[in-house]
PDB file of C-alpha atoms in Angstrom:
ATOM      1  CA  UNK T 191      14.330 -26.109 -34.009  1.00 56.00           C
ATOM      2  CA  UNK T 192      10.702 -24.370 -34.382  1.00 63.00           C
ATOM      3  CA  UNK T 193       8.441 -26.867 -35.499  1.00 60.00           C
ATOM      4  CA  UNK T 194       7.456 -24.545 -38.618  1.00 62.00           C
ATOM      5  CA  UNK T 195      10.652 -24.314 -39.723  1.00 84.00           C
ATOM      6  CA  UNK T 196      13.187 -26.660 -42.179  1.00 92.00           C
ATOM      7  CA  UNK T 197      16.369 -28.938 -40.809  1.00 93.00           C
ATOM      8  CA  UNK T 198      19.228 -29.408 -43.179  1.00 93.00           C
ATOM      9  CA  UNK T 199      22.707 -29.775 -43.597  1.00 94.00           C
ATOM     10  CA  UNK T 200      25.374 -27.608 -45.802  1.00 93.00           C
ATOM     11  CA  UNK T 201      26.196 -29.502 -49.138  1.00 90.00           C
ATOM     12  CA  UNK T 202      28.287 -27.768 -51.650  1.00 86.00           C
ATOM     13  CA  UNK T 203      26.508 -24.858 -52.645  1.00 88.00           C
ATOM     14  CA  UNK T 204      23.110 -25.915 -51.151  1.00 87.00           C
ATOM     15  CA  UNK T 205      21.424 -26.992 -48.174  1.00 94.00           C
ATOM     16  CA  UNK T 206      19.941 -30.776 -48.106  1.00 94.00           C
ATOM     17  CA  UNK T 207      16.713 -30.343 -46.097  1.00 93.00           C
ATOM     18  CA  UNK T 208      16.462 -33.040 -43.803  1.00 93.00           C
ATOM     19  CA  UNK T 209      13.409 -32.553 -41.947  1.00 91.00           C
ATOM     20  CA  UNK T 210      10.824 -30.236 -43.360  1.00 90.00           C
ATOM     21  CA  UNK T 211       9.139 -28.758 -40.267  1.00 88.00           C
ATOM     22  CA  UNK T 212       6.758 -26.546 -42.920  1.00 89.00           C
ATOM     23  CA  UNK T 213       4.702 -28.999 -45.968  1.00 90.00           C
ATOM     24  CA  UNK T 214       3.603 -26.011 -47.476  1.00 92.00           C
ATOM     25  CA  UNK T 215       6.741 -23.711 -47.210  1.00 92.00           C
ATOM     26  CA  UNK T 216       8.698 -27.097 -48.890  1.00 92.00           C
ATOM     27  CA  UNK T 217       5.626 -27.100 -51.469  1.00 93.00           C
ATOM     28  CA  UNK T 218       6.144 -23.884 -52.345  1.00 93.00           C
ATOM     29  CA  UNK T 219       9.914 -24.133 -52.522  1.00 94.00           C
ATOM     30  CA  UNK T 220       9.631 -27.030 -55.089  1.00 93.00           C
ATOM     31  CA  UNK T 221       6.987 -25.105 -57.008  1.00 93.00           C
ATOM     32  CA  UNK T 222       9.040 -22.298 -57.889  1.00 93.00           C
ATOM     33  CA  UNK T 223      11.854 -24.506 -58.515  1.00 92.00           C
ATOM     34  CA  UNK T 224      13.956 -23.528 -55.447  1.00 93.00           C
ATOM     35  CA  UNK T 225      14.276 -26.503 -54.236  1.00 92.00           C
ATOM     36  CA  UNK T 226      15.113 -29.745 -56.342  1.00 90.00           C
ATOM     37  CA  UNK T 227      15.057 -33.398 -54.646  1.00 87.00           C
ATOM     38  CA  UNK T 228      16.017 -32.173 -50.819  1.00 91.00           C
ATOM     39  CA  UNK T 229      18.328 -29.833 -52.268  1.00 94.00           C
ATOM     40  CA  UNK T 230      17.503 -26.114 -51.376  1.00 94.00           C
ATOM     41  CA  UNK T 231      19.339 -23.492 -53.668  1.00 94.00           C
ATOM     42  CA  UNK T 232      22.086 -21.783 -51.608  1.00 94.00           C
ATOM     43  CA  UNK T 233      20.199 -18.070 -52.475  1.00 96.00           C
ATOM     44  CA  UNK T 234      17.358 -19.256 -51.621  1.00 96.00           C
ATOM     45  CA  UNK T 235      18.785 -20.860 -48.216  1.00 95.00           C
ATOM     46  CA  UNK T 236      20.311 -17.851 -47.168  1.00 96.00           C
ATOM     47  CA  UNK T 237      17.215 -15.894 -47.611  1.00 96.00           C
ATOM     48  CA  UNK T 238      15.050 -18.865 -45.571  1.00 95.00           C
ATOM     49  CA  UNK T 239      18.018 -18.760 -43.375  1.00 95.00           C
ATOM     50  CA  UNK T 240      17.949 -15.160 -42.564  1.00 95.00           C
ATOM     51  CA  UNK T 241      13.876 -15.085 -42.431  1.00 94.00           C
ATOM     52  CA  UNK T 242      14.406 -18.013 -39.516  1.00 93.00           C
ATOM     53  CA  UNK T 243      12.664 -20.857 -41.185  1.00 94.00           C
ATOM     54  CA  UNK T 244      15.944 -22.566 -42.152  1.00 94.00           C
ATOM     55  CA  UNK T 245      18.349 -24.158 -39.671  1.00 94.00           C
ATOM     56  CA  UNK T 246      21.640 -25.810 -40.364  1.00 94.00           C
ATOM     57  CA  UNK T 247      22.367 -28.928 -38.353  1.00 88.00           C
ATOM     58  CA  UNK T 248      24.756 -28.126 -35.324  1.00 86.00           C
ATOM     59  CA  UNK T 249      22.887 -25.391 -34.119  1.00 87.00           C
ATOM     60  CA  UNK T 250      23.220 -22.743 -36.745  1.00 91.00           C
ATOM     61  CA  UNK T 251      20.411 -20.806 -37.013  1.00 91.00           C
ATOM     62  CA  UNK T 252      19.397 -16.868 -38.429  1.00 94.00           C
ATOM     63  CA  UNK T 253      22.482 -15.095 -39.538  1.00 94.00           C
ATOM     64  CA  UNK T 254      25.504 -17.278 -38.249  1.00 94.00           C
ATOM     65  CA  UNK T 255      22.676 -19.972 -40.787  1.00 94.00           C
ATOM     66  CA  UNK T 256      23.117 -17.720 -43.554  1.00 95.00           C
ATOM     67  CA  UNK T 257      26.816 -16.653 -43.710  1.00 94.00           C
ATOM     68  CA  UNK T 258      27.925 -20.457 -43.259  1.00 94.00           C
ATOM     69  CA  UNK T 259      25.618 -21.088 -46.618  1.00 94.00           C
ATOM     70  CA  UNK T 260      27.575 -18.355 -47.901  1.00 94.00           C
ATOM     71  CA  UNK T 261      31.172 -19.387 -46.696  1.00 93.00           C
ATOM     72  CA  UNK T 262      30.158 -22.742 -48.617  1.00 92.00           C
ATOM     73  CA  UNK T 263      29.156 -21.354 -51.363  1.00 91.00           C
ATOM     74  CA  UNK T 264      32.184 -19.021 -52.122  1.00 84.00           C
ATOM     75  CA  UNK T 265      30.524 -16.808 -54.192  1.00 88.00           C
ATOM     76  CA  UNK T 266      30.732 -12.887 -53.243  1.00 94.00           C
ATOM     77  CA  UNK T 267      28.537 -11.989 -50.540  1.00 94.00           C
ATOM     78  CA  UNK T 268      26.908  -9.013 -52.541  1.00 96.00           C
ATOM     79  CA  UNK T 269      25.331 -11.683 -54.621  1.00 97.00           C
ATOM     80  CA  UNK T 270      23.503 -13.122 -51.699  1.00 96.00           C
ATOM     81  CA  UNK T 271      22.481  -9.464 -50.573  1.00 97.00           C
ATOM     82  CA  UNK T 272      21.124  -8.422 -53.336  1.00 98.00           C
ATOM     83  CA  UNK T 273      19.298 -11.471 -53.552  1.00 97.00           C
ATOM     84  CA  UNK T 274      17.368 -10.967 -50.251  1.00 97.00           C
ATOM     85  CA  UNK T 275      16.602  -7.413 -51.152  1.00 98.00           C
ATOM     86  CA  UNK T 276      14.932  -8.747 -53.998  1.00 98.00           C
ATOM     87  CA  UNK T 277      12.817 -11.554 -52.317  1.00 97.00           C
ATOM     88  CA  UNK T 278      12.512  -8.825 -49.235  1.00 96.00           C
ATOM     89  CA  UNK T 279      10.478  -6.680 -52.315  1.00 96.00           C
ATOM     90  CA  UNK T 280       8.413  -9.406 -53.214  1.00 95.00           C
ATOM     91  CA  UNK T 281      10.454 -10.611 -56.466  1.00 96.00           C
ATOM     92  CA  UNK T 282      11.437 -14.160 -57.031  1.00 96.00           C
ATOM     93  CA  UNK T 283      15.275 -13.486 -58.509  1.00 97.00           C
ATOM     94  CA  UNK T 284      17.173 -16.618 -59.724  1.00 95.00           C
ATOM     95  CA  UNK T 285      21.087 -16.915 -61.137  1.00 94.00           C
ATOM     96  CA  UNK T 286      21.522 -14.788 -64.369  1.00 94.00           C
ATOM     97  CA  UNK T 287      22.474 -15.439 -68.034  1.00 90.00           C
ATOM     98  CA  UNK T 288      25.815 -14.119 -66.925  1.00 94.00           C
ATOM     99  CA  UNK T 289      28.434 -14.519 -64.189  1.00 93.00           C
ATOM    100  CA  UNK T 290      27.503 -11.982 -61.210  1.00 94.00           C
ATOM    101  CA  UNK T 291      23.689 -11.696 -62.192  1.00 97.00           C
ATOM    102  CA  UNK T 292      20.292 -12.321 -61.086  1.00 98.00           C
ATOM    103  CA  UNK T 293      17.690 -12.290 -62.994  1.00 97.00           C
ATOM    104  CA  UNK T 294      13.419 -12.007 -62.582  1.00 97.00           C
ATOM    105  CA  UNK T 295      10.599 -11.493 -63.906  1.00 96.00           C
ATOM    106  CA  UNK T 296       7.508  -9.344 -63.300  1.00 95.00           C
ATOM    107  CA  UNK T 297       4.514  -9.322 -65.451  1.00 94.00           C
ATOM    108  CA  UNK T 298       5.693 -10.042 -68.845  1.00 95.00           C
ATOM    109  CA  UNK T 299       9.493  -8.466 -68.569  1.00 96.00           C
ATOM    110  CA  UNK T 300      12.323  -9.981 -67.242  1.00 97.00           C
ATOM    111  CA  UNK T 301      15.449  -8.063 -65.090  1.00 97.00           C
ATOM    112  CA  UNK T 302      18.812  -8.926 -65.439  1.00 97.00           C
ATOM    113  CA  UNK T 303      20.344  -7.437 -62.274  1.00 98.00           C
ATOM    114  CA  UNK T 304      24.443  -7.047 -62.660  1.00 97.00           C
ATOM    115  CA  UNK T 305      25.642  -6.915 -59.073  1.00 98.00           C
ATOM    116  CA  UNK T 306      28.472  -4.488 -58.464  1.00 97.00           C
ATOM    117  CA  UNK T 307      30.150  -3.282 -55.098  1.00 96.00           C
ATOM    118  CA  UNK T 308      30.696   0.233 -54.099  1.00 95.00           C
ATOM    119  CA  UNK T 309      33.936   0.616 -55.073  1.00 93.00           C
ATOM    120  CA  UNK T 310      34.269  -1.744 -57.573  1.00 93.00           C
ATOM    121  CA  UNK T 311      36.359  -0.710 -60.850  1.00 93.00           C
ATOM    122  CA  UNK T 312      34.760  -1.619 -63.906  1.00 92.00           C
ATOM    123  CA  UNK T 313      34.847   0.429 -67.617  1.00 91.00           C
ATOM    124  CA  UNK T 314      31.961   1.967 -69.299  1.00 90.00           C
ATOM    125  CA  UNK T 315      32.788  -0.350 -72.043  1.00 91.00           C
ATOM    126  CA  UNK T 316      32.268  -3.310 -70.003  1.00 93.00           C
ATOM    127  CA  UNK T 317      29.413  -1.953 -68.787  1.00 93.00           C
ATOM    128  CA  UNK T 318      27.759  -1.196 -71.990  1.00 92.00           C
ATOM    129  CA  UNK T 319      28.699  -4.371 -73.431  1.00 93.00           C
ATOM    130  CA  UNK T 320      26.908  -6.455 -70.430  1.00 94.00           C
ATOM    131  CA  UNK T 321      23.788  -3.862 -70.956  1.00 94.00           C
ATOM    132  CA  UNK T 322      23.391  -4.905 -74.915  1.00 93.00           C
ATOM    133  CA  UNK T 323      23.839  -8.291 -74.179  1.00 94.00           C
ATOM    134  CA  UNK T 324      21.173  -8.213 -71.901  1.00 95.00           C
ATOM    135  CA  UNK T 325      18.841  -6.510 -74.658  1.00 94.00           C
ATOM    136  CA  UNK T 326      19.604  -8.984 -77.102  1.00 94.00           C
ATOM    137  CA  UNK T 327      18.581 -11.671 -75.005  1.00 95.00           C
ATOM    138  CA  UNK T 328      15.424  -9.980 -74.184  1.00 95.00           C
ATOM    139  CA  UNK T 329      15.790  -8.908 -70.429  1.00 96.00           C
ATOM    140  CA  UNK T 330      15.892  -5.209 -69.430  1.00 96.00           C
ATOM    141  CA  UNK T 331      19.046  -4.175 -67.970  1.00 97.00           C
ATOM    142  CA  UNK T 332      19.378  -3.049 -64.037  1.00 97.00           C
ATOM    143  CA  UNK T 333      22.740  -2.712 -62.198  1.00 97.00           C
ATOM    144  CA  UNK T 334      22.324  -2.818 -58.294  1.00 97.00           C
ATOM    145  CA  UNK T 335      25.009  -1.420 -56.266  1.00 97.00           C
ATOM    146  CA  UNK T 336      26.050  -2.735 -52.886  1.00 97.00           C
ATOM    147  CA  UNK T 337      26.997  -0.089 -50.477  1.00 96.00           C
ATOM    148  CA  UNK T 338      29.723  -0.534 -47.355  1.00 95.00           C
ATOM    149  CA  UNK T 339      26.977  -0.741 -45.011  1.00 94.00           C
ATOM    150  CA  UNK T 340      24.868  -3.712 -47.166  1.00 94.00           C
ATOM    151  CA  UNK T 341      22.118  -1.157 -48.725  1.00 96.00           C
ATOM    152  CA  UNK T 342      21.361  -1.948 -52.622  1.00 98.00           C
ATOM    153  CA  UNK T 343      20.476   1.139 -54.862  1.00 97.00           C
ATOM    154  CA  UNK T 344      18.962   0.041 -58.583  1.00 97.00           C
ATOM    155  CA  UNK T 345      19.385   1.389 -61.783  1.00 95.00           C
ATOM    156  CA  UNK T 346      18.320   1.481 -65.054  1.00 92.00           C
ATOM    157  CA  UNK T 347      21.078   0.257 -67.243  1.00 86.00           C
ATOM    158  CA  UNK T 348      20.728   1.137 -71.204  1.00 79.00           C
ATOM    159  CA  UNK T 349      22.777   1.857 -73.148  1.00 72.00           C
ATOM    160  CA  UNK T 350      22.385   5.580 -75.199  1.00 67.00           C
ATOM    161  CA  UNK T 351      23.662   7.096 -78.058  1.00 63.00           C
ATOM    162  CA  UNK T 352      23.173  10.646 -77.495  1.00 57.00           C
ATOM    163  CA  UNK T 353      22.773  12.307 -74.042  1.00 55.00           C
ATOM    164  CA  UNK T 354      19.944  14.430 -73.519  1.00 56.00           C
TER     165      UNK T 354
END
């Protein structure tokens, strides 16, 4: 293990840091809440993971890092992709309002990203439904759609009366 980097171990949905290789990467992980106690946030591992500053004890490091933080987790891998092209553009996404979101802020708004797959069936109505929802609870609605090959395409997600 890189001296700049963090040690842990896989526990539940998390990673317990055991040796912190970086002070000011853990600093900044427990400033924006990421990590609680020794406790790093599985999204948030899988992103350190991937950016090779996390390693999991018994050698994993980089991706084989990541998708064991993922197999742990058993939530949907989209989630976690999504997540890292977020924090790849600079964003700082956390868990949504509702099940299969992220959400984050910029400026003064804050994104609720639903996170759908290629593929994926869902109804207009459902769709719709999640999108006022989102309103009401003052975020501004974005689905992001995971392709086959991992790519994430964005969109605006209000809901319209009338079409233009």
């Amino acid at each position: 293990m890189p001296s700049n980097a963090l040690e842990g171990r896989l526990e539940g949905c998390g990673v317990r840091v055991e040796e912190c290789g970086d002070a000011e990467l853990c600093r900044i992980l427990e400033d924006r809440g990421y990590l609680e106690g020794e406790v790093i946030d599985a999204l948030e591992a899988f992103y350190q993971a991937v950016r090779g500053k996390l390693f999991i004890r018994g050698g994993l490091s980089g991706w084989d890092a990541a998708l064991a933080i993922v197999e742990s987790c058993r939530e949907p891998l989209k989630t976690f992709i999504v997540y890292l092209d977020l924090r790849r553009r600079g964003r700082l996404p956390r868990r949504g309002l509702r099940p299969g979101t992220l959400e984050f802020r910029e400026g003064q708004r804050v994104y609720e990203v639903l996170i759908l797959e290629e593929g994926e069936v869902t109804t207009y109505g459902s769709l719709a439904e999640w999108s006022r929802s989102a309103v009401a609870d003052g975020r501004h609605p974005v689905i992001a759609i995971v392709d086959r090959n991992g790519d994430v395409t964005y969109y605006e997600a209000r809901v319209s009366k009338t079409l233009s």
